[in-house]
PDB file of C-alpha atoms in Angstrom:
ATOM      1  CA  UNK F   1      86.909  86.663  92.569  1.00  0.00           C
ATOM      2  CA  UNK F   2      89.589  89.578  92.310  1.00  0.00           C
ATOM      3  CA  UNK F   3      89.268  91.784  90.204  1.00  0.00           C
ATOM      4  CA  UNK F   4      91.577  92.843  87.355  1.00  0.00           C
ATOM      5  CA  UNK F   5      93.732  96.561  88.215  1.00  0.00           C
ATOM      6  CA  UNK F   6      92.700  99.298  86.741  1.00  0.00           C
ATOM      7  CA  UNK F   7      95.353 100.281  83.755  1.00  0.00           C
ATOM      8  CA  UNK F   8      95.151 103.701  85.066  1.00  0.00           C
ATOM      9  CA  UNK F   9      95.957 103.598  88.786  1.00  0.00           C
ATOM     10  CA  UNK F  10      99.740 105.096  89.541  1.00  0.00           C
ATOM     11  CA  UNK F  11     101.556 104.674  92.376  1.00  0.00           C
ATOM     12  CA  UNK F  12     104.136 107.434  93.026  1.00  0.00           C
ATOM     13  CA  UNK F  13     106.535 106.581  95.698  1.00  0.00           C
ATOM     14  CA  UNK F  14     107.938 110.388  96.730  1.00  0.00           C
ATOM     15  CA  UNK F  15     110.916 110.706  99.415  1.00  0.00           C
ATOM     16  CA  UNK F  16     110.183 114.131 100.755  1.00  0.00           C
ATOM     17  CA  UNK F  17     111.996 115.436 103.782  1.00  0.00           C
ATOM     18  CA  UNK F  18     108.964 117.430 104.933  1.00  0.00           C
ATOM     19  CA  UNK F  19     106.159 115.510 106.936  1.00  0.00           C
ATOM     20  CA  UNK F  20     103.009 114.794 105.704  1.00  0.00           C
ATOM     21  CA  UNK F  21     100.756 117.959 105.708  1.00  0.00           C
ATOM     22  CA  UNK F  22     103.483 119.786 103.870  1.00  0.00           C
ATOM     23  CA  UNK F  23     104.274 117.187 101.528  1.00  0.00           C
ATOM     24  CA  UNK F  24     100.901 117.133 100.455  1.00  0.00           C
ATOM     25  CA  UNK F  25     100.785 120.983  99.942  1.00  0.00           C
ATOM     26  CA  UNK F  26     103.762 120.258  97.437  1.00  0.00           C
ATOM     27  CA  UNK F  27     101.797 117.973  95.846  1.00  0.00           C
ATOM     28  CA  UNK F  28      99.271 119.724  95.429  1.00  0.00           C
ATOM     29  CA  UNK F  29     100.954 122.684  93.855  1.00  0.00           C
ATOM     30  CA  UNK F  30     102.981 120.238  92.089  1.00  0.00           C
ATOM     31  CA  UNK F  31      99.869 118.870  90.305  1.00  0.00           C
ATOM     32  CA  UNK F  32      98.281 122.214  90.175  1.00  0.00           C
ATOM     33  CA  UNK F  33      95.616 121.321  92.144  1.00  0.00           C
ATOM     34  CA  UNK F  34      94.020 121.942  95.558  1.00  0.00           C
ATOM     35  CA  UNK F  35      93.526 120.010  98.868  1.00  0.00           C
ATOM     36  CA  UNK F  36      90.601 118.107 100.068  1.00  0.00           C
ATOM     37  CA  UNK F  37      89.705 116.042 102.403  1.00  0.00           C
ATOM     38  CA  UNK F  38      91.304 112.737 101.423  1.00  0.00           C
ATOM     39  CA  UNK F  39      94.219 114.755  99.500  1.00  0.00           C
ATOM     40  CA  UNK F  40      94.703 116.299  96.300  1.00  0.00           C
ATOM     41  CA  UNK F  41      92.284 117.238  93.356  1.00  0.00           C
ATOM     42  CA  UNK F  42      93.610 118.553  90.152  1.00  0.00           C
ATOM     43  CA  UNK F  43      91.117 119.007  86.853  1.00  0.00           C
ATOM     44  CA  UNK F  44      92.936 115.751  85.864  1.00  0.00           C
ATOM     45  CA  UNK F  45      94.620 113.543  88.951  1.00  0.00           C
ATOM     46  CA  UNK F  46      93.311 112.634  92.415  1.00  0.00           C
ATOM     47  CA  UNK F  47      96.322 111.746  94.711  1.00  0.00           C
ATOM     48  CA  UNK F  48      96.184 110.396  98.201  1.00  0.00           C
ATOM     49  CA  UNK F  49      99.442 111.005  99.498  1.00  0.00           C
ATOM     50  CA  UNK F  50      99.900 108.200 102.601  1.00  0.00           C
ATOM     51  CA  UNK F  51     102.939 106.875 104.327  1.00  0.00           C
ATOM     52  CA  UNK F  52     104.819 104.206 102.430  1.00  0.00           C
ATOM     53  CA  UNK F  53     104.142 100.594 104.014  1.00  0.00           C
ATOM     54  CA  UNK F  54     106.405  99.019 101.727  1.00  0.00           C
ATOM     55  CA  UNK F  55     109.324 101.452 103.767  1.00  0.00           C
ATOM     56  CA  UNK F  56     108.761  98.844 106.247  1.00  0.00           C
ATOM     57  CA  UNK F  57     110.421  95.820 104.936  1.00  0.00           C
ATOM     58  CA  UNK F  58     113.492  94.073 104.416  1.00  0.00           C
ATOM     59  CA  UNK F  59     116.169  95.916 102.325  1.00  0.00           C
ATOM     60  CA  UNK F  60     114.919  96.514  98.290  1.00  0.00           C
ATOM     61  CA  UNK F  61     117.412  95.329  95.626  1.00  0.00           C
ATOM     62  CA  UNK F  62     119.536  97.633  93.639  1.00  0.00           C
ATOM     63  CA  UNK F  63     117.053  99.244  91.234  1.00  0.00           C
ATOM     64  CA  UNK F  64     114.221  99.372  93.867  1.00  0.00           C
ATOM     65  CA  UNK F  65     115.826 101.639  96.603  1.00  0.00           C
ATOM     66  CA  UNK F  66     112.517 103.679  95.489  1.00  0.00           C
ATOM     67  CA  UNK F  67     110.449 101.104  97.657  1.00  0.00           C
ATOM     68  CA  UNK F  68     111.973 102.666 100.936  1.00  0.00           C
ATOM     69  CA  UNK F  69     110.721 106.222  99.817  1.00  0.00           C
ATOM     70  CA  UNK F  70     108.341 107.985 102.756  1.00  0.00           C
ATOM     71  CA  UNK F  71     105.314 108.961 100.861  1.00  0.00           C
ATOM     72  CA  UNK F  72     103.527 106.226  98.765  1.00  0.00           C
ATOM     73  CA  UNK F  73     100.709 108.551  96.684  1.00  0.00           C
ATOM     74  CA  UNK F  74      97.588 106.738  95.061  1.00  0.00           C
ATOM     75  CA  UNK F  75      96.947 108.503  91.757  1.00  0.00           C
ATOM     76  CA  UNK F  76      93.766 107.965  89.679  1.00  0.00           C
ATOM     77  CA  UNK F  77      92.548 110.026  86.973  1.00  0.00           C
ATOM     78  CA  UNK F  78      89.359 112.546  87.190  1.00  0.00           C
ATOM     79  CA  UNK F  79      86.296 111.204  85.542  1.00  0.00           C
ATOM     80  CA  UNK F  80      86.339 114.252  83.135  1.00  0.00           C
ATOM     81  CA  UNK F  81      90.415 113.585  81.941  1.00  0.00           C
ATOM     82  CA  UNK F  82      91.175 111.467  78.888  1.00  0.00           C
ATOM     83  CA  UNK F  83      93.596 109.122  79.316  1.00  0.00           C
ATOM     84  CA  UNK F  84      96.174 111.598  77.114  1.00  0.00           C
ATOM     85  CA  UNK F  85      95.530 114.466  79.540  1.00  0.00           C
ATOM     86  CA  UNK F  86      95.756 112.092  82.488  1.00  0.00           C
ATOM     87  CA  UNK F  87      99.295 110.668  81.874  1.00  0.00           C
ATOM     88  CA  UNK F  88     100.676 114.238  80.746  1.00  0.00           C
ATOM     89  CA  UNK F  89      99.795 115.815  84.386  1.00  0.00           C
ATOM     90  CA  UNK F  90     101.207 112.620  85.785  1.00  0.00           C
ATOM     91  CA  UNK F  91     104.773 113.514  83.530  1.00  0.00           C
ATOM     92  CA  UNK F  92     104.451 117.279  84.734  1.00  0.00           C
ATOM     93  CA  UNK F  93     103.783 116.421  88.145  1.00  0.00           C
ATOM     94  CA  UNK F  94     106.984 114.425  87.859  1.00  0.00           C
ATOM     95  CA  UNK F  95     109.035 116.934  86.458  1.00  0.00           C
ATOM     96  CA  UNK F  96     107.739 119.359  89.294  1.00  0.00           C
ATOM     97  CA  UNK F  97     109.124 117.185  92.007  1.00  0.00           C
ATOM     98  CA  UNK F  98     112.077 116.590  90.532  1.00  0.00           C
ATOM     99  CA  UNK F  99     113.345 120.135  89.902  1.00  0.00           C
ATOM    100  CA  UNK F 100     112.583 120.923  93.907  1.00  0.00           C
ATOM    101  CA  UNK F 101     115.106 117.708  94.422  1.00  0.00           C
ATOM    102  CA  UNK F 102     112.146 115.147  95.566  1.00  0.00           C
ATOM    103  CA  UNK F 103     112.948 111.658  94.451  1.00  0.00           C
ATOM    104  CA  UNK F 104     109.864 110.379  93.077  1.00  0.00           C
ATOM    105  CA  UNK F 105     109.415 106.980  91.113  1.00  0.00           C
ATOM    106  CA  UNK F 106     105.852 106.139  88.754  1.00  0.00           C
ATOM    107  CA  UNK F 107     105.090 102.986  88.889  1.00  0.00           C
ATOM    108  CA  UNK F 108     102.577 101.857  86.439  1.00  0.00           C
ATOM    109  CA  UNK F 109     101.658 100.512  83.120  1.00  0.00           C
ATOM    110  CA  UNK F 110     102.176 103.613  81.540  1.00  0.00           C
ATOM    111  CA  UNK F 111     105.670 104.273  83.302  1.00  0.00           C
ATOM    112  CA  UNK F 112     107.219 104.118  79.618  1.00  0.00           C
ATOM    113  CA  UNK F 113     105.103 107.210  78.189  1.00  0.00           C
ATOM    114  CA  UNK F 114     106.310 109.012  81.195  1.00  0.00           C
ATOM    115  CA  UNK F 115     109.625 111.648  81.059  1.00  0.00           C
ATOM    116  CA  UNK F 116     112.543 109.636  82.051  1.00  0.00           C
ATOM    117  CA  UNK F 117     110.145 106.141  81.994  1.00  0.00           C
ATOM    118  CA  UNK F 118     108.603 107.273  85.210  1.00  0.00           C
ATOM    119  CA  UNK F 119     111.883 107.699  87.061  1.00  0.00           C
ATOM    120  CA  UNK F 120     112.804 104.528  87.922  1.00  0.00           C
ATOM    121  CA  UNK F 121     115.810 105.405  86.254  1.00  0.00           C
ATOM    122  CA  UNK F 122     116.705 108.086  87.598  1.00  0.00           C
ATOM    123  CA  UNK F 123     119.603 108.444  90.434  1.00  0.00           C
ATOM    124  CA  UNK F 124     117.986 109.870  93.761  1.00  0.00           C
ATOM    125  CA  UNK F 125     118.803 113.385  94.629  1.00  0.00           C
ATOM    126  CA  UNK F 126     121.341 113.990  97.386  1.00  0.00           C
ATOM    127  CA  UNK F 127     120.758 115.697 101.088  1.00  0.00           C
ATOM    128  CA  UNK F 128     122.768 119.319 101.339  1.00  0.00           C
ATOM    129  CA  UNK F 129     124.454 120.219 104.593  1.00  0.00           C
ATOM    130  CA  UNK F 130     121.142 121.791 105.856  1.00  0.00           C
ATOM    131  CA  UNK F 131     119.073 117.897 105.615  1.00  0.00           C
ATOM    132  CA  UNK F 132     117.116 119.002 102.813  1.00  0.00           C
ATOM    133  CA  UNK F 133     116.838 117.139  99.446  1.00  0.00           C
ATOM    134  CA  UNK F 134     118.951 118.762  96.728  1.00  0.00           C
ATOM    135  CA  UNK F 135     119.136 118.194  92.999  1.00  0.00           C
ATOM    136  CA  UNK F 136     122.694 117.309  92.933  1.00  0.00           C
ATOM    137  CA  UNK F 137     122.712 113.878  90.993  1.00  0.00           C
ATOM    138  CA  UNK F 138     125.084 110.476  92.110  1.00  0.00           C
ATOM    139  CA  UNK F 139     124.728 107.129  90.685  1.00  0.00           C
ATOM    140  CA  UNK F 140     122.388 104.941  92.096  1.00  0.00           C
ATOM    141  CA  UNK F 141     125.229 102.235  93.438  1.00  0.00           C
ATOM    142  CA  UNK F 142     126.477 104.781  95.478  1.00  0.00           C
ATOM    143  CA  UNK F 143     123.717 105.105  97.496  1.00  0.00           C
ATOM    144  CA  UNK F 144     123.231 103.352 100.810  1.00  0.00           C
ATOM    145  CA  UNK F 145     121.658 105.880 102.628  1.00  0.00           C
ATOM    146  CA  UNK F 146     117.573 107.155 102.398  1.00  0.00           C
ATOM    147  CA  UNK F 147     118.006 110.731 101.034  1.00  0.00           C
ATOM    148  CA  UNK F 148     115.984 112.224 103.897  1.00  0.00           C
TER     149      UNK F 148
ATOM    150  CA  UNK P   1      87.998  92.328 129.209  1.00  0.00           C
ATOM    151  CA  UNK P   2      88.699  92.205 125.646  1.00  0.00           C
ATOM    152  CA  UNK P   3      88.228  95.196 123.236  1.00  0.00           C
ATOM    153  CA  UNK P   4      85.056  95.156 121.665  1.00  0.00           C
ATOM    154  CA  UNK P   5      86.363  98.147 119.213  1.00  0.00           C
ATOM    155  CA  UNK P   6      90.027  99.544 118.254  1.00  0.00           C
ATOM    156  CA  UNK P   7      91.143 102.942 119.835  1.00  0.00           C
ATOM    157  CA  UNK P   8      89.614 105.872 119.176  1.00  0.00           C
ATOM    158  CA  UNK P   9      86.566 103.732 117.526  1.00  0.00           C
ATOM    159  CA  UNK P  10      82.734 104.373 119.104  1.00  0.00           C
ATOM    160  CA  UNK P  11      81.347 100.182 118.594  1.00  0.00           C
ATOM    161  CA  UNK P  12      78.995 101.896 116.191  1.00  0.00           C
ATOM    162  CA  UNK P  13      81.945 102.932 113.648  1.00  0.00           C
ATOM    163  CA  UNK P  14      83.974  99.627 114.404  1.00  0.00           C
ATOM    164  CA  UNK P  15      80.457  98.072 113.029  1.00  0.00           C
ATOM    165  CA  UNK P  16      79.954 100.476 110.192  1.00  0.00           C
ATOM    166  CA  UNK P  17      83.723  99.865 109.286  1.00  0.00           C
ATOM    167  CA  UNK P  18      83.466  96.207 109.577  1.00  0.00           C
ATOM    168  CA  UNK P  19      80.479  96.172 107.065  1.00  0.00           C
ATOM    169  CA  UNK P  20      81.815  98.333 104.855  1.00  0.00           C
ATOM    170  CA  UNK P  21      85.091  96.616 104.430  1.00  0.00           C
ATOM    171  CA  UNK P  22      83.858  92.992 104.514  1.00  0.00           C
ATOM    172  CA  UNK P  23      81.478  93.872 101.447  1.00  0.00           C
ATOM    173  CA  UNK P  24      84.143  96.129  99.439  1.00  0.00           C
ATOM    174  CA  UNK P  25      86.712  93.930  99.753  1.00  0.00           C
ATOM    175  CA  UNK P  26      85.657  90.436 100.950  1.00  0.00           C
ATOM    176  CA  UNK P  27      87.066  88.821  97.564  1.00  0.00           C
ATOM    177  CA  UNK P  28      90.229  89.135  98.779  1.00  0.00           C
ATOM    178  CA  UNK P  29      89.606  86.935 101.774  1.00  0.00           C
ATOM    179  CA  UNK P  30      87.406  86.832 105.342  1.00  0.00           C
ATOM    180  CA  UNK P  31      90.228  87.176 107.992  1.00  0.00           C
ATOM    181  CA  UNK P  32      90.147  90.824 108.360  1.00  0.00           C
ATOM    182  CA  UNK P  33      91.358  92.127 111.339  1.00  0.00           C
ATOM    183  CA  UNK P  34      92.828  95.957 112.249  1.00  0.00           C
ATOM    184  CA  UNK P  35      95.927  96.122 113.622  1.00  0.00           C
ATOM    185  CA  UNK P  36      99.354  98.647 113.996  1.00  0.00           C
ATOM    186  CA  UNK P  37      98.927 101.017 117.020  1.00  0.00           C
ATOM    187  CA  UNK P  38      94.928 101.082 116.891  1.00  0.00           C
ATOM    188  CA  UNK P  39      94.865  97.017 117.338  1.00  0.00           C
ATOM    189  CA  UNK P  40      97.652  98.046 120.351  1.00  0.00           C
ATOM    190  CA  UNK P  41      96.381 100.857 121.805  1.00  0.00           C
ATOM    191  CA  UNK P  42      99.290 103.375 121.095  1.00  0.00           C
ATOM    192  CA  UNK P  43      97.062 105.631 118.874  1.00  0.00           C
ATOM    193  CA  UNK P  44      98.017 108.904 118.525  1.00  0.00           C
ATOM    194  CA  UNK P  45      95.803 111.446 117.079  1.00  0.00           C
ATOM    195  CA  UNK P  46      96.992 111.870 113.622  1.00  0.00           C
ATOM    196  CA  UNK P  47      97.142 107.583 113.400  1.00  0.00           C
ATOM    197  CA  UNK P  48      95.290 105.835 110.732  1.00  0.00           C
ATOM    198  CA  UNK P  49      93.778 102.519 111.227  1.00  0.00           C
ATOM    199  CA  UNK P  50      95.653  99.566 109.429  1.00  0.00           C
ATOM    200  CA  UNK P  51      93.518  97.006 108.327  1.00  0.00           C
ATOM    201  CA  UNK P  52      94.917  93.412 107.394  1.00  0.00           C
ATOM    202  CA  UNK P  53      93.300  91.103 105.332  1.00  0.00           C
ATOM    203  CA  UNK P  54      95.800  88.016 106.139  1.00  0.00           C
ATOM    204  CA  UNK P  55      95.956  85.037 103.402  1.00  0.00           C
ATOM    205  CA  UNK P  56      97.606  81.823 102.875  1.00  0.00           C
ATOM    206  CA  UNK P  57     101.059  82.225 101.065  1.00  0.00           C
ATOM    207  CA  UNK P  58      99.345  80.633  97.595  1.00  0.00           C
ATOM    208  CA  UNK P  59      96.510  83.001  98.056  1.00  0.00           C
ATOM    209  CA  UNK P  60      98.718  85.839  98.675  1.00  0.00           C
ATOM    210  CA  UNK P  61     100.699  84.912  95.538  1.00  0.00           C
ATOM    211  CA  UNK P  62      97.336  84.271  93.578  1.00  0.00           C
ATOM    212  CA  UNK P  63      96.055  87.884  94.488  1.00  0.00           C
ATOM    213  CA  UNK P  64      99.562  89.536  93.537  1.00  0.00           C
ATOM    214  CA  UNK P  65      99.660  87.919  90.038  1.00  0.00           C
ATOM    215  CA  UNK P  66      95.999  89.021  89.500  1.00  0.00           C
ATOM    216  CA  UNK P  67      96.453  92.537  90.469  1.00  0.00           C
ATOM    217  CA  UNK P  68     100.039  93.127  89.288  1.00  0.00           C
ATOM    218  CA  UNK P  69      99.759  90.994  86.045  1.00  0.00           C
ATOM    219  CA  UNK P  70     102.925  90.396  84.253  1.00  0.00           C
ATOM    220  CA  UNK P  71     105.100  93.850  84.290  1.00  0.00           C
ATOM    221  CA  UNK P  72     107.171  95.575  82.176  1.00  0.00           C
ATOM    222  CA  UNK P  73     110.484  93.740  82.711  1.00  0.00           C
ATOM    223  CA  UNK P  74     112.711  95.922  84.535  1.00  0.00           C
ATOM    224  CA  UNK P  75     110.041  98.367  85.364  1.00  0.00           C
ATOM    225  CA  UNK P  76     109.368  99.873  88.305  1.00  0.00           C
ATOM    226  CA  UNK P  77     105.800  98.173  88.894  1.00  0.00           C
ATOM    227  CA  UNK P  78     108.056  94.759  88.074  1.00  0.00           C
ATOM    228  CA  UNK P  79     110.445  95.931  91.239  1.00  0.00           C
ATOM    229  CA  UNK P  80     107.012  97.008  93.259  1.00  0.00           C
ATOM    230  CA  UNK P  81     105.887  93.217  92.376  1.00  0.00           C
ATOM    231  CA  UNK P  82     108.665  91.685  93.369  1.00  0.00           C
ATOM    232  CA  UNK P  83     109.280  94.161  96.817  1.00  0.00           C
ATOM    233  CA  UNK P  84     105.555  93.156  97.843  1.00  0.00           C
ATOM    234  CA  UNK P  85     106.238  89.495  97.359  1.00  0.00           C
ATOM    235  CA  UNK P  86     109.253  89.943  99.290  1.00  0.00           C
ATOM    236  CA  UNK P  87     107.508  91.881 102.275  1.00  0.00           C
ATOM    237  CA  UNK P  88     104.165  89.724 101.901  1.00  0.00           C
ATOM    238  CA  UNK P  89     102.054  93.145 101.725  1.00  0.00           C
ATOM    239  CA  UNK P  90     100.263  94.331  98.866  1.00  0.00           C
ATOM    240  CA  UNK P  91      98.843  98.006  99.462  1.00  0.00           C
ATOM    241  CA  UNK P  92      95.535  99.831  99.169  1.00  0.00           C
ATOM    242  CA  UNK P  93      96.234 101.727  95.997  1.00  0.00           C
ATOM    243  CA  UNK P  94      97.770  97.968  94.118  1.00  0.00           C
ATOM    244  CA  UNK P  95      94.171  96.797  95.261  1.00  0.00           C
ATOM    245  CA  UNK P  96      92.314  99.132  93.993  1.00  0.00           C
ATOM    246  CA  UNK P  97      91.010  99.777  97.412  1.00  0.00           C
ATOM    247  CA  UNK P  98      91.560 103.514  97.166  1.00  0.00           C
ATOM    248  CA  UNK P  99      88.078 104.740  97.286  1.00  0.00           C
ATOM    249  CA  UNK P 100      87.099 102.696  99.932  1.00  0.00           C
ATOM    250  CA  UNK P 101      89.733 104.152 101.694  1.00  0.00           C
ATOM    251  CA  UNK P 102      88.911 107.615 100.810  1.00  0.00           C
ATOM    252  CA  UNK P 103      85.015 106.776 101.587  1.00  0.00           C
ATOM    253  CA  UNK P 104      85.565 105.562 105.522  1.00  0.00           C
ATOM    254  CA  UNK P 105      87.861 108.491 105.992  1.00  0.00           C
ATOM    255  CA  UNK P 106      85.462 111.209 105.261  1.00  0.00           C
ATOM    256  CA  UNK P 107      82.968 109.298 107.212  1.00  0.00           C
ATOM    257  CA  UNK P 108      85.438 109.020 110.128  1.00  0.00           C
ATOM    258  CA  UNK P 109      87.539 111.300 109.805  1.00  0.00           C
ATOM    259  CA  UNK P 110      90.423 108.671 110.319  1.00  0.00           C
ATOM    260  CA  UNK P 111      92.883 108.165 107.165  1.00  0.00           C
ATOM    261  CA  UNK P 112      92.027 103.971 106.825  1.00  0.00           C
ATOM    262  CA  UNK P 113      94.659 102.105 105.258  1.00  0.00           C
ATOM    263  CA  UNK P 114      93.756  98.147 104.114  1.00  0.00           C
ATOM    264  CA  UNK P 115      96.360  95.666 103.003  1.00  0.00           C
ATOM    265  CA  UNK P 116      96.623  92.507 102.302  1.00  0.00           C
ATOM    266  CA  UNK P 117      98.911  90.082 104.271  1.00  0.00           C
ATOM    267  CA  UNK P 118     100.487  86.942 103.607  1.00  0.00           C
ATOM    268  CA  UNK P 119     100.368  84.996 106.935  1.00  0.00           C
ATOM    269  CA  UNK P 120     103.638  83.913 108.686  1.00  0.00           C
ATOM    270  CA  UNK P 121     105.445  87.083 106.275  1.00  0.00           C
ATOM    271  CA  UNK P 122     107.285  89.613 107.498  1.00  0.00           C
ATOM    272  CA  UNK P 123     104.730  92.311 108.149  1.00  0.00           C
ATOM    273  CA  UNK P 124     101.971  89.911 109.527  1.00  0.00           C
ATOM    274  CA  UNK P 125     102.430  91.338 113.176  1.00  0.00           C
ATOM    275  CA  UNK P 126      99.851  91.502 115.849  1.00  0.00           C
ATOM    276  CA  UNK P 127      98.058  92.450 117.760  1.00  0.00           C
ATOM    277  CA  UNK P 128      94.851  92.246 115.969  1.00  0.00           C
ATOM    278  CA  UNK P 129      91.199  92.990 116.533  1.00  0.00           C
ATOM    279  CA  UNK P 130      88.878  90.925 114.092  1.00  0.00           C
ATOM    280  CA  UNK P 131      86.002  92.586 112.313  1.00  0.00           C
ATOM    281  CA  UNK P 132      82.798  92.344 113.503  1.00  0.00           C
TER     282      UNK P 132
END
């Protein structure tokens, strides 16, 4: 028998630019945590930061480019962290990314508590002339390419 | 000769693996195989092994609906729903798989990545080496 999900678990898909190492550094000082092993500890998340298999697929619908992101991050809260604590360091951790210009979409069954529900809402950020992410906001529809 | 054990895997860790997966995550079906560039040989040193646990197409849509429930309409776990269905892959963190794969990794030192598979889908691509 399968069990039911846990009504904690978040997935965060991020689209960083950097590769994987780095991207969990950011991360981690993202969630104000530290590295381990199996990826990031903070006194309220663990994240596992992994490459996105979903990336691999046929072409998302309009709404879901967020599917094609790089980085597909497991987050679970910390068996000391309410779950008040653990869904406001999942909202900062957001925010981080977001002002460094990483695309990053919650989803979960909390998305709605989140700052801007999660993300899903929000229009990915753009590439500058260098390749690198930048904050500089477009509408969604005119998006065909993977910011990275 | 056949493989007895995926790249970069002693046949002691292929068998430690094999037990370890089959009991953490045997309700979601028996045919477990690895595959991706382990299962092929094309291992590189940072690669992770990619485990499948291939289903039937109703079984497949019988897991999703238990582990996704019934989302938030227009949320972005609905779109992840509906993107898995499409690619006929549900991931490790959707299964709540993550600590297994977080267990075998410290014990290997190999990042191990399990998903489910609907057989005949778009991701169900061999080779594969069944677990012992």
């Amino acid at each position: 028998m399968v069990a039911p999900p846990d009504p904690l678990y978040c997935t965060i898909f991020v689209d960083s630019a950097l590769p994987p190492a780095e991207t969990r550094a950011l991360v981690a000082h993202a969630a104000s945590g530290h590295l381990d092993v199996t990826g990031v500890v903070s006194p309220e998340l663990e994240v596992t930061i992994k490459g996105n298999g979903y990336a691999d697929g046929p072409s998302p619908a309009t709404g879901a480019e967020f599917l094609t992101y790089r980085y597909y991050a497991e987050v679970e809260p910390t068996p000391q962290a309410s779950r008040e604590v653990y869904v406001a360091a999942i909202g900062r951790l957001l925010q981080d990314l977001w002002v460094r210009g990483i695309p990053a979409v919650a989803a979960c069954d909390f998305e709605d508590e989140l700052p801007e529900h999660g993300g899903r809402d929000r229009v990915p950020a753009s590439l500058d002339s260098d390749g690198h992410n930048s904050p500089v906001r477009r509408p969604v529809g005119a998006l065909g390419e993977r910011s990275r | 000769m056949e493989p007895t054990a995926p790249q970069g895997l002693s046949d002691e860790q292929f068998t430690m693996l094999s037990r370890r997966v089959r009991e953490a995550a045997g309700s979601y079906g028996s045919d477990i195989a690895v595959h991706g560039s382990r299962a092929a040989g094309a291992a590189t040193a940072g690669s992770d092994i990619d485990i499948a646990i291939r289903v039937t197409p109703g079984e497949f849509d019988r897991i999703l609906n238990a582990r996704f429930g019934t989302p938030v309409p227009g949320s972005a776990k609905e779109r992840t729903k509906q993107g898995a269905q499409e690619r006929g892959m549900i991931q490790r963190g959707e299964l709540g798989l993550s600590g297994l794969g977080k267990s075998l990794q410290r014990e290997l030192g190999i990042d191990v990545d399990i998903s489910v598979i609907r057989i005949g889908g778009p991701m169900d691509r061999g080779p594969y080496i069944p677990l012992n």
